[in-house]
């Protein structure tokens, strides 16, 4: 039986995922600084909103206005972002980052009240600050994911990698409990850096395991499936 | 884990007499208890004959230690309570029978024996204890918050201004027998530690749904919290409203207090 999927709309990525992210999955998007996690997530929501799936971006650190401005500046050909926000198809919000209950209240409101189908949480690194220790974070994260899975929403959560070099990544609790993990890299190649992506895991579906180059263009991210970095 | 110590006098107490003798405090609107702060312990004396003691840090190890330190003073207090109410039980046996409070309240007799349209015990079991046992504390909190928010939003749909909103909200809490509510002026209210902005609104609820509960170090009134949040979200037309239960029986207080913060969108 075919599984229901949430198409990312990101060029090349849905093919790597076998058609899209399985519905109601919780996917971690991790990477080092400047690897494109926020842009990736914003495009996921943008593409969804264009197809009728309302989305909410919950930022725990950066101001919503800045996120919109950066997205518009980078994806300059996506000219209707403001309109989607105005039409309440795309929400960008910043709750109290030290209050996990408030964060849960807000996400729950958007899903049940505003019927959002896609949510992005930026980032798990900041969310951890709400907790006294990693055990408490792990317990709550497992409960939180269990709660999210019962709601009609597919979620992405960004996570900063302390050591973003491939092969040296130290995985933490978020990677283990998530349904899917996508890693964004900024790899040294000679004197330049090349952006790349790999799907580390995605439960319940076949997916490409290749490390592929990606590019940030004015019309969105482009994943070059079939191409190699080296 | 419960954080209170309990002594039982074994009979109804004359709170009016005890209040005068021991200079204990009472809450306006609640005739069923008195409270007293004997640094670092917080004493709550119930009309039905129980004395509950909590350490101000809400920690059971600190509590045991402090009980030993203030033992002579505690003995005096218990002696006076027993004398004022004609308690036949010996002071030594009251002290010896004291223990850490482990179980949820089995029977309570307050001024309001009913909560909403179901009995008090049934309400508590449905709303608090069983969901928590089956689903865990996080899911229980989510369900209760959702239920409260749904009702709160419905309430706020037809209000014309803030005054009407708050009147309707307080009426609902009272009419549904969820507690005895009142609003407090944020200007006059004490500043809570770590409060980074002034609250938009403060609602206090006496004899709430968690009245008399064994404190576990966490707030328990998610239904009321959800009600308040849903009402303000609907009224203000935004979701970035944070309602924090800053005082609760679950935290060892003797009333519940909800602070409403409006965050920037």
Coordinates of C-alpha atoms in Angstrom, one line a residue:
Chain A
X1 CA 0.0 0.0 0.0
X2 CA 1.4 3.4 -1.0
X3 CA 2.3 5.6 2.0
X4 CA 1.1 9.1 2.2
X5 CA 3.9 11.6 1.8
X6 CA 4.6 15.3 2.3
X7 CA 6.4 16.4 -0.8
X8 CA 9.2 18.8 0.1
X9 CA 9.0 20.6 -3.3
X10 CA 12.7 21.0 -3.1
X11 CA 14.2 20.3 -6.6
X12 CA 15.7 16.8 -6.6
X13 CA 15.0 16.0 -3.0
X14 CA 11.7 14.2 -3.3
X15 CA 13.2 11.8 -5.8
X16 CA 15.9 10.9 -3.2
X17 CA 13.2 10.3 -0.7
X18 CA 11.1 8.0 -2.9
X19 CA 8.4 10.7 -3.4
X20 CA 8.6 12.8 -0.3
X21 CA 8.8 12.6 3.5
X22 CA 6.2 10.1 4.9
X23 CA 3.3 12.0 6.5
X24 CA 3.5 12.8 10.2
X25 CA 7.2 12.0 10.3
X26 CA 9.5 14.1 12.4
X27 CA 12.6 14.9 10.5
X28 CA 15.8 16.4 11.8
X29 CA 17.7 18.7 9.5
X30 CA 21.2 19.2 10.8
X31 CA 24.3 20.9 9.8
X32 CA 27.0 23.3 10.7
X33 CA 26.7 27.1 10.7
X34 CA 25.7 28.5 7.3
X35 CA 24.9 25.1 5.9
X36 CA 21.4 26.2 4.9
X37 CA 19.1 24.6 7.5
X38 CA 16.8 27.6 7.9
X39 CA 16.5 28.2 4.2
X40 CA 15.9 24.5 3.6
X41 CA 13.1 24.6 6.2
X42 CA 11.6 27.8 4.9
X43 CA 11.5 26.4 1.4
X44 CA 9.8 23.2 2.7
X45 CA 7.1 25.4 4.3
X46 CA 6.8 27.7 1.3
X47 CA 6.3 24.9 -1.2
X48 CA 3.8 23.3 1.1
X49 CA 1.8 26.6 1.5
X50 CA 1.7 27.0 -2.3
X51 CA 0.1 23.6 -2.6
X52 CA -2.4 24.3 0.2
X53 CA -0.6 22.9 3.2
X54 CA -0.4 25.6 5.8
X55 CA 2.8 25.8 7.7
X56 CA 4.3 27.3 10.8
X57 CA 7.9 28.2 11.4
X58 CA 8.7 28.4 15.1
X59 CA 11.9 30.2 15.7
X60 CA 13.4 30.0 19.1
X61 CA 16.2 32.5 18.5
X62 CA 16.0 34.6 15.4
X63 CA 13.3 37.2 14.9
X64 CA 10.6 36.3 12.4
X65 CA 11.1 39.5 10.5
X66 CA 14.8 38.7 9.9
X67 CA 14.0 35.2 8.8
X68 CA 11.5 36.5 6.2
X69 CA 14.0 39.1 5.0
X70 CA 16.8 36.7 4.7
X71 CA 14.6 34.2 2.9
X72 CA 13.4 36.8 0.4
X73 CA 16.9 38.1 -0.2
X74 CA 18.2 34.6 -0.9
X75 CA 15.3 33.2 -2.8
X76 CA 14.7 36.4 -4.7
X77 CA 12.5 34.7 -7.3
X78 CA 10.0 33.5 -4.7
X79 CA 8.1 36.8 -4.7
X80 CA 5.0 35.8 -2.9
X81 CA 6.3 34.9 0.5
X82 CA 4.8 38.1 2.1
X83 CA 1.4 37.3 0.5
X84 CA 1.4 33.8 1.9
X85 CA 2.1 35.2 5.4
X86 CA -0.7 37.8 4.8
X87 CA -3.1 35.1 3.7
X88 CA -2.3 33.1 6.8
X89 CA -0.9 30.2 4.9
X90 CA 2.5 30.7 6.3
X91 CA 3.1 31.6 10.0
X92 CA 6.4 32.6 11.5
X93 CA 6.5 33.0 15.2
X94 CA 9.0 33.3 18.1
X95 CA 7.8 31.9 21.5
X96 CA 9.5 32.1 24.8
X97 CA 12.6 29.9 24.2
X98 CA 12.9 28.9 27.9
X99 CA 9.3 27.7 28.3
X100 CA 8.7 24.3 26.7
X101 CA 5.1 24.4 27.8
X102 CA 4.5 27.7 25.9
X103 CA 6.2 26.2 22.9
X104 CA 4.0 23.1 23.1
X105 CA 0.9 25.3 23.5
X106 CA 1.7 27.3 20.4
X107 CA 2.5 24.4 18.2
X108 CA -0.7 22.6 19.4
X109 CA -2.7 25.8 18.7
X110 CA -1.4 26.1 15.2
X111 CA -2.1 22.5 14.3
X112 CA -5.5 22.2 15.9
X113 CA -6.8 25.7 15.5
X114 CA -5.2 26.8 12.2
X115 CA -4.9 23.4 10.7
X116 CA -1.3 23.6 9.7
X117 CA 0.1 20.5 8.1
X118 CA 3.8 21.4 8.2
X119 CA 5.8 22.7 11.1
X120 CA 9.4 23.7 11.5
X121 CA 11.1 24.1 14.9
X122 CA 14.3 26.1 14.7
X123 CA 16.3 24.7 16.6
X124 CA 16.5 21.7 18.9
X125 CA 19.8 23.1 20.2
X126 CA 17.9 26.1 21.7
X127 CA 15.0 23.9 22.8
X128 CA 17.4 22.0 25.0
X129 CA 18.0 25.2 27.0
X130 CA 14.5 24.7 28.5
X131 CA 15.7 21.5 30.3
X132 CA 17.8 21.0 33.4
X133 CA 19.6 18.0 31.9
X134 CA 19.9 15.8 28.8
X135 CA 17.9 12.9 30.4
X136 CA 14.9 15.2 31.0
X137 CA 15.3 16.5 27.5
X138 CA 15.3 13.1 26.0
X139 CA 12.2 12.0 28.0
X140 CA 10.3 15.1 27.1
X141 CA 11.4 14.9 23.4
X142 CA 10.1 11.3 23.2
X143 CA 6.8 12.4 24.7
X144 CA 6.6 15.4 22.5
X145 CA 7.2 13.3 19.3
X146 CA 4.6 10.8 20.4
X147 CA 2.2 13.7 20.8
X148 CA 3.1 15.2 17.4
X149 CA 2.7 11.9 15.6
X150 CA -1.0 11.8 16.8
X151 CA -1.6 15.2 15.2
X152 CA -2.0 15.7 11.4
X153 CA 1.3 17.4 10.9
X154 CA 4.7 16.6 9.5
X155 CA 7.5 18.4 11.3
X156 CA 11.1 19.4 10.6
X157 CA 13.4 20.4 13.4
X158 CA 16.8 22.0 12.8
X159 CA 19.8 21.0 14.8
X160 CA 23.3 22.5 15.0
X161 CA 26.1 20.1 14.6
X162 CA 29.1 20.8 16.8
X163 CA 31.5 19.1 14.5
X164 CA 29.9 19.2 11.0
X165 CA 32.7 17.4 9.2
X166 CA 31.4 14.2 7.6
X167 CA 32.8 11.1 9.5
X168 CA 33.4 13.1 12.6
X169 CA 29.8 13.9 13.5
X170 CA 28.8 13.3 17.1
X171 CA 25.2 12.2 17.2
X172 CA 22.9 13.2 20.0
X173 CA 19.5 12.2 21.3
X174 CA 17.6 14.1 18.6
X175 CA 19.1 12.1 15.8
X176 CA 18.2 8.8 17.5
X177 CA 14.6 9.6 18.3
X178 CA 13.7 11.4 15.0
X179 CA 12.0 9.5 12.2
X180 CA 14.4 11.0 9.6
X181 CA 17.7 12.7 9.5
X182 CA 18.9 14.9 6.7
X183 CA 22.4 16.4 7.0
X184 CA 23.6 19.5 5.2
X185 CA 27.3 20.0 4.7
X186 CA 29.6 22.7 3.6
X187 CA 32.5 20.6 2.4
X188 CA 36.0 21.9 1.8
X189 CA 37.1 21.2 -1.8
X190 CA 40.4 22.7 -2.5
X191 CA 40.1 26.4 -1.8
X192 CA 36.3 26.4 -2.1
X193 CA 33.4 25.0 -0.2
X194 CA 30.8 22.9 -1.8
X195 CA 27.4 22.5 -0.3
X196 CA 26.1 18.9 0.0
X197 CA 23.3 16.9 1.4
X198 CA 22.7 13.3 2.5
X199 CA 19.7 11.5 3.9
X200 CA 21.1 9.6 6.9
X201 CA 17.8 7.9 7.7
X202 CA 14.1 8.0 6.9
X203 CA 12.0 5.4 8.6
X204 CA 9.4 3.6 6.6
X205 CA 10.7 4.3 3.1
X206 CA 13.5 3.6 0.7
X207 CA 15.8 6.6 0.2
X208 CA 19.0 7.5 -1.6
X209 CA 22.1 7.1 0.6
X210 CA 24.3 9.2 -1.7
X211 CA 26.1 12.3 -0.7
X212 CA 25.0 14.8 -3.4
X213 CA 25.9 18.4 -4.1
X214 CA 23.3 21.1 -3.6
X215 CA 23.1 24.7 -4.6
X216 CA 21.2 27.7 -3.2
X217 CA 19.7 29.6 -6.1
X218 CA 17.2 32.5 -6.3
X219 CA 14.4 30.1 -7.0
X220 CA 15.2 27.7 -4.2
X221 CA 17.5 24.9 -3.3
X222 CA 18.6 22.5 -6.0
X223 CA 19.7 19.0 -5.2
X224 CA 21.8 17.5 -7.9
X225 CA 21.0 13.8 -7.7
X226 CA 23.3 11.5 -9.6
X227 CA 26.2 13.9 -9.2
X228 CA 29.2 13.5 -7.0
X229 CA 31.2 15.8 -4.8
X230 CA 34.6 14.4 -5.4
Chain B
X1 CA 7.4 12.4 44.0
X2 CA 5.4 14.0 46.8
X3 CA 7.1 16.7 48.8
X4 CA 5.0 17.2 51.9
X5 CA 4.8 15.9 55.4
X6 CA 1.4 15.3 57.0
X7 CA 0.2 15.2 60.6
X8 CA -3.4 14.2 61.5
X9 CA -5.3 15.5 64.5
X10 CA -8.1 13.1 63.8
X11 CA -11.0 15.5 64.1
X12 CA -12.4 18.7 62.7
X13 CA -10.6 21.8 63.9
X14 CA -11.8 25.2 65.2
X15 CA -9.9 27.3 62.7
X16 CA -11.2 30.6 64.0
X17 CA -9.8 29.9 67.5
X18 CA -6.5 28.6 66.1
X19 CA -6.1 31.6 63.8
X20 CA -6.2 34.0 66.8
X21 CA -4.0 31.9 69.0
X22 CA -1.3 31.1 66.5
X23 CA -1.6 34.2 64.4
X24 CA -2.1 32.1 61.3
X25 CA -3.2 33.5 58.0
X26 CA -6.3 32.8 56.0
X27 CA -7.3 33.4 52.4
X28 CA -10.4 35.5 51.7
X29 CA -13.1 33.3 50.4
X30 CA -11.6 30.0 51.6
X31 CA -12.8 29.0 55.1
X32 CA -11.3 25.6 55.0
X33 CA -7.7 26.2 55.8
X34 CA -5.1 28.4 57.5
X35 CA -1.5 28.8 56.6
X36 CA 1.7 29.9 58.3
X37 CA 5.3 30.4 57.2
X38 CA 7.9 29.3 59.7
X39 CA 11.1 29.8 57.8
X40 CA 11.9 27.6 55.9
X41 CA 8.7 25.6 56.2
X42 CA 5.2 26.4 54.9
X43 CA 2.4 25.0 57.1
X44 CA -1.2 24.5 55.8
X45 CA -3.8 23.5 58.4
X46 CA -7.0 22.0 57.0
X47 CA -10.4 22.2 58.8
X48 CA -10.7 18.4 58.5
X49 CA -7.8 17.9 60.9
X50 CA -4.7 17.6 58.8
X51 CA -1.5 19.7 59.0
X52 CA 0.6 19.7 55.9
X53 CA 4.2 20.9 55.9
X54 CA 6.3 21.8 52.8
X55 CA 9.8 23.1 52.6
X56 CA 10.1 26.5 50.8
X57 CA 12.4 24.8 48.3
X58 CA 9.8 22.1 47.7
X59 CA 12.4 19.4 48.3
X60 CA 11.8 16.3 50.5
X61 CA 15.4 16.1 51.8
X62 CA 15.4 19.7 52.9
X63 CA 12.0 19.1 54.4
X64 CA 13.1 16.2 56.6
X65 CA 16.2 18.1 57.8
X66 CA 14.2 21.3 58.6
X67 CA 11.6 19.3 60.6
X68 CA 14.3 18.1 62.8
X69 CA 15.7 21.6 63.3
X70 CA 12.4 23.2 64.2
X71 CA 11.1 20.2 66.2
X72 CA 10.6 22.2 69.5
X73 CA 8.7 25.0 67.7
X74 CA 6.6 22.4 65.7
X75 CA 5.7 20.7 69.0
X76 CA 4.5 24.0 70.4
X77 CA 2.3 24.6 67.4
X78 CA 0.8 21.2 67.4
X79 CA 0.1 21.4 71.1
X80 CA -1.7 24.7 70.7
X81 CA -3.8 23.4 67.7
X82 CA -4.8 20.3 69.7
X83 CA -5.7 22.4 72.8
X84 CA -7.7 25.0 70.8
X85 CA -9.9 22.3 69.2
X86 CA -10.2 19.9 72.1
X87 CA -8.2 17.1 70.3
X88 CA -8.0 14.0 72.5
X89 CA -5.0 12.6 70.7
X90 CA -1.7 12.9 72.5
X91 CA 0.8 15.3 71.0
X92 CA 3.5 12.7 71.0
X93 CA 1.4 10.3 69.1
X94 CA 0.4 13.0 66.6
X95 CA 4.1 13.7 66.0
X96 CA 5.0 10.0 65.9
X97 CA 2.3 9.3 63.3
X98 CA 3.4 12.0 61.0
X99 CA 4.8 10.9 57.7
X100 CA 5.7 11.9 54.1
X101 CA 2.4 12.3 52.2
X102 CA 2.5 9.7 49.5
X103 CA -1.0 9.3 48.1
X104 CA -3.4 11.5 46.2
X105 CA -6.2 12.9 48.2
X106 CA -8.9 10.3 48.8
X107 CA -11.6 12.4 50.4
X108 CA -11.9 16.1 50.7
X109 CA -14.8 18.1 52.2
X110 CA -14.7 21.7 51.1
X111 CA -17.3 24.4 50.7
X112 CA -17.8 23.1 47.2
X113 CA -18.3 19.3 47.1
X114 CA -18.8 19.2 43.4
X115 CA -16.6 20.0 40.5
X116 CA -18.5 20.7 37.3
X117 CA -21.3 18.2 36.6
X118 CA -19.4 15.2 37.8
X119 CA -18.4 14.4 41.3
X120 CA -15.1 15.7 42.6
X121 CA -13.4 12.4 42.8
X122 CA -14.5 11.4 39.4
X123 CA -13.4 14.7 37.9
X124 CA -9.9 14.4 39.5
X125 CA -9.5 10.8 38.3
X126 CA -10.6 11.6 34.7
X127 CA -8.7 14.9 34.4
X128 CA -5.6 14.2 36.4
X129 CA -4.6 10.9 37.8
X130 CA -5.7 8.3 35.2
X131 CA -4.6 10.2 32.1
X132 CA -1.2 10.7 33.7
X133 CA -0.9 7.0 34.6
X134 CA -1.9 5.9 31.1
X135 CA -0.4 8.6 28.9
X136 CA 2.3 10.2 31.0
X137 CA 2.4 13.7 32.3
X138 CA 3.2 15.4 29.0
X139 CA 0.2 14.0 27.1
X140 CA -2.1 14.5 30.0
X141 CA -1.1 18.2 30.1
X142 CA -1.7 18.5 26.3
X143 CA -5.1 17.0 26.5
X144 CA -6.2 19.2 29.4
X145 CA -4.7 22.3 27.8
X146 CA -6.5 21.5 24.5
X147 CA -9.9 21.0 26.3
X148 CA -9.5 24.2 28.2
X149 CA -8.4 26.2 25.1
X150 CA -11.4 25.0 23.1
X151 CA -13.8 26.2 25.8
X152 CA -11.8 29.5 26.2
X153 CA -11.8 30.3 22.5
X154 CA -15.5 29.7 22.3
X155 CA -16.1 32.0 25.2
X156 CA -14.1 34.8 23.7
X157 CA -15.6 34.8 20.2
X158 CA -18.4 37.3 21.1
X159 CA -16.8 39.6 23.6
X160 CA -16.5 43.3 22.7
X161 CA -13.7 44.4 25.0
X162 CA -11.2 43.1 27.6
X163 CA -13.4 43.9 30.6
X164 CA -16.2 41.7 29.1
X165 CA -13.7 39.0 28.3
X166 CA -12.3 38.9 31.9
X167 CA -15.8 39.0 33.4
X168 CA -17.0 36.1 31.3
X169 CA -13.8 34.1 32.0
X170 CA -14.2 34.5 35.7
X171 CA -17.9 33.7 35.5
X172 CA -17.1 30.5 33.6
X173 CA -14.5 29.3 36.0
X174 CA -16.9 29.9 38.9
X175 CA -20.1 28.6 37.2
X176 CA -18.3 25.4 36.1
X177 CA -17.1 25.0 39.7
X178 CA -13.5 25.0 38.6
X179 CA -12.6 27.4 41.4
X180 CA -13.2 30.8 43.0
X181 CA -11.5 33.3 40.6
X182 CA -10.4 36.9 40.8
X183 CA -8.1 39.2 38.8
X184 CA -5.1 41.0 40.3
X185 CA -3.6 44.1 39.1
X186 CA -0.2 43.4 37.5
X187 CA 1.0 46.8 38.9
X188 CA 0.4 45.6 42.4
X189 CA 1.3 42.0 42.2
X190 CA 4.6 40.7 43.4
X191 CA 7.4 40.2 40.9
X192 CA 8.1 36.5 40.3
X193 CA 11.7 35.5 40.0
X194 CA 12.9 35.3 36.3
X195 CA 9.9 37.3 35.1
X196 CA 11.3 39.2 32.1
X197 CA 8.2 41.2 31.3
X198 CA 5.2 42.4 33.2
X199 CA 2.1 40.2 32.8
X200 CA -0.8 41.4 30.8
X201 CA -3.2 39.9 33.2
X202 CA -3.1 37.9 36.5
X203 CA -5.9 35.5 37.5
X204 CA -6.0 34.0 40.9
X205 CA -8.1 30.9 41.6
X206 CA -8.9 29.7 45.1
X207 CA -10.1 26.1 45.6
X208 CA -9.2 25.2 42.1
X209 CA -9.2 21.7 40.5
X210 CA -6.0 20.9 42.3
X211 CA -7.2 22.0 45.7
X212 CA -5.6 20.0 48.5
X213 CA -3.6 17.9 46.2
X214 CA -0.4 16.3 47.3
X215 CA 2.3 18.7 45.9
X216 CA 4.6 17.1 43.4
X217 CA 6.6 20.1 42.5
X218 CA 4.8 21.0 39.3
X219 CA 1.6 23.0 38.4
X220 CA -1.4 20.8 37.8
X221 CA -4.2 23.1 36.5
X222 CA -3.8 22.7 32.8
X223 CA -7.5 22.8 32.1
X224 CA -7.8 26.3 33.7
X225 CA -4.6 27.4 32.1
X226 CA -5.9 26.3 28.7
X227 CA -9.2 28.1 29.3
X228 CA -7.3 31.4 30.0
X229 CA -4.9 30.9 27.1
X230 CA -7.7 30.1 24.6
X231 CA -9.7 33.1 25.7
X232 CA -6.9 35.6 25.4
X233 CA -5.6 34.1 22.1
X234 CA -9.1 34.4 20.6
X235 CA -9.6 37.9 21.9
X236 CA -6.2 39.2 20.8
X237 CA -6.2 37.3 17.5
X238 CA -2.8 35.8 18.0
X239 CA -1.2 32.6 19.3
X240 CA 1.9 34.0 20.9
X241 CA 0.2 34.2 24.3
X242 CA 2.0 32.5 27.2
X243 CA 0.0 31.6 30.3
X244 CA 2.2 30.4 33.2
X245 CA 0.7 28.8 36.3
X246 CA 3.0 30.5 38.8
X247 CA 1.3 29.2 41.9
X248 CA -0.5 25.9 42.3
X249 CA -1.4 23.4 45.0
X250 CA 0.9 21.1 43.0
X251 CA 3.7 23.4 43.8
X252 CA 2.9 23.6 47.5
X253 CA 1.0 26.8 47.4
X254 CA -2.5 27.3 48.8
X255 CA -4.0 28.9 45.8
X256 CA -3.5 28.9 42.0
X257 CA -2.3 31.9 40.0
X258 CA -2.1 32.3 36.3
X259 CA 0.0 35.0 34.7
X260 CA -0.7 36.0 31.1
X261 CA 2.2 37.3 28.9
X262 CA 1.8 38.6 25.5
X263 CA 4.8 37.9 23.4
X264 CA 5.8 39.8 20.3
X265 CA 4.5 38.0 17.2

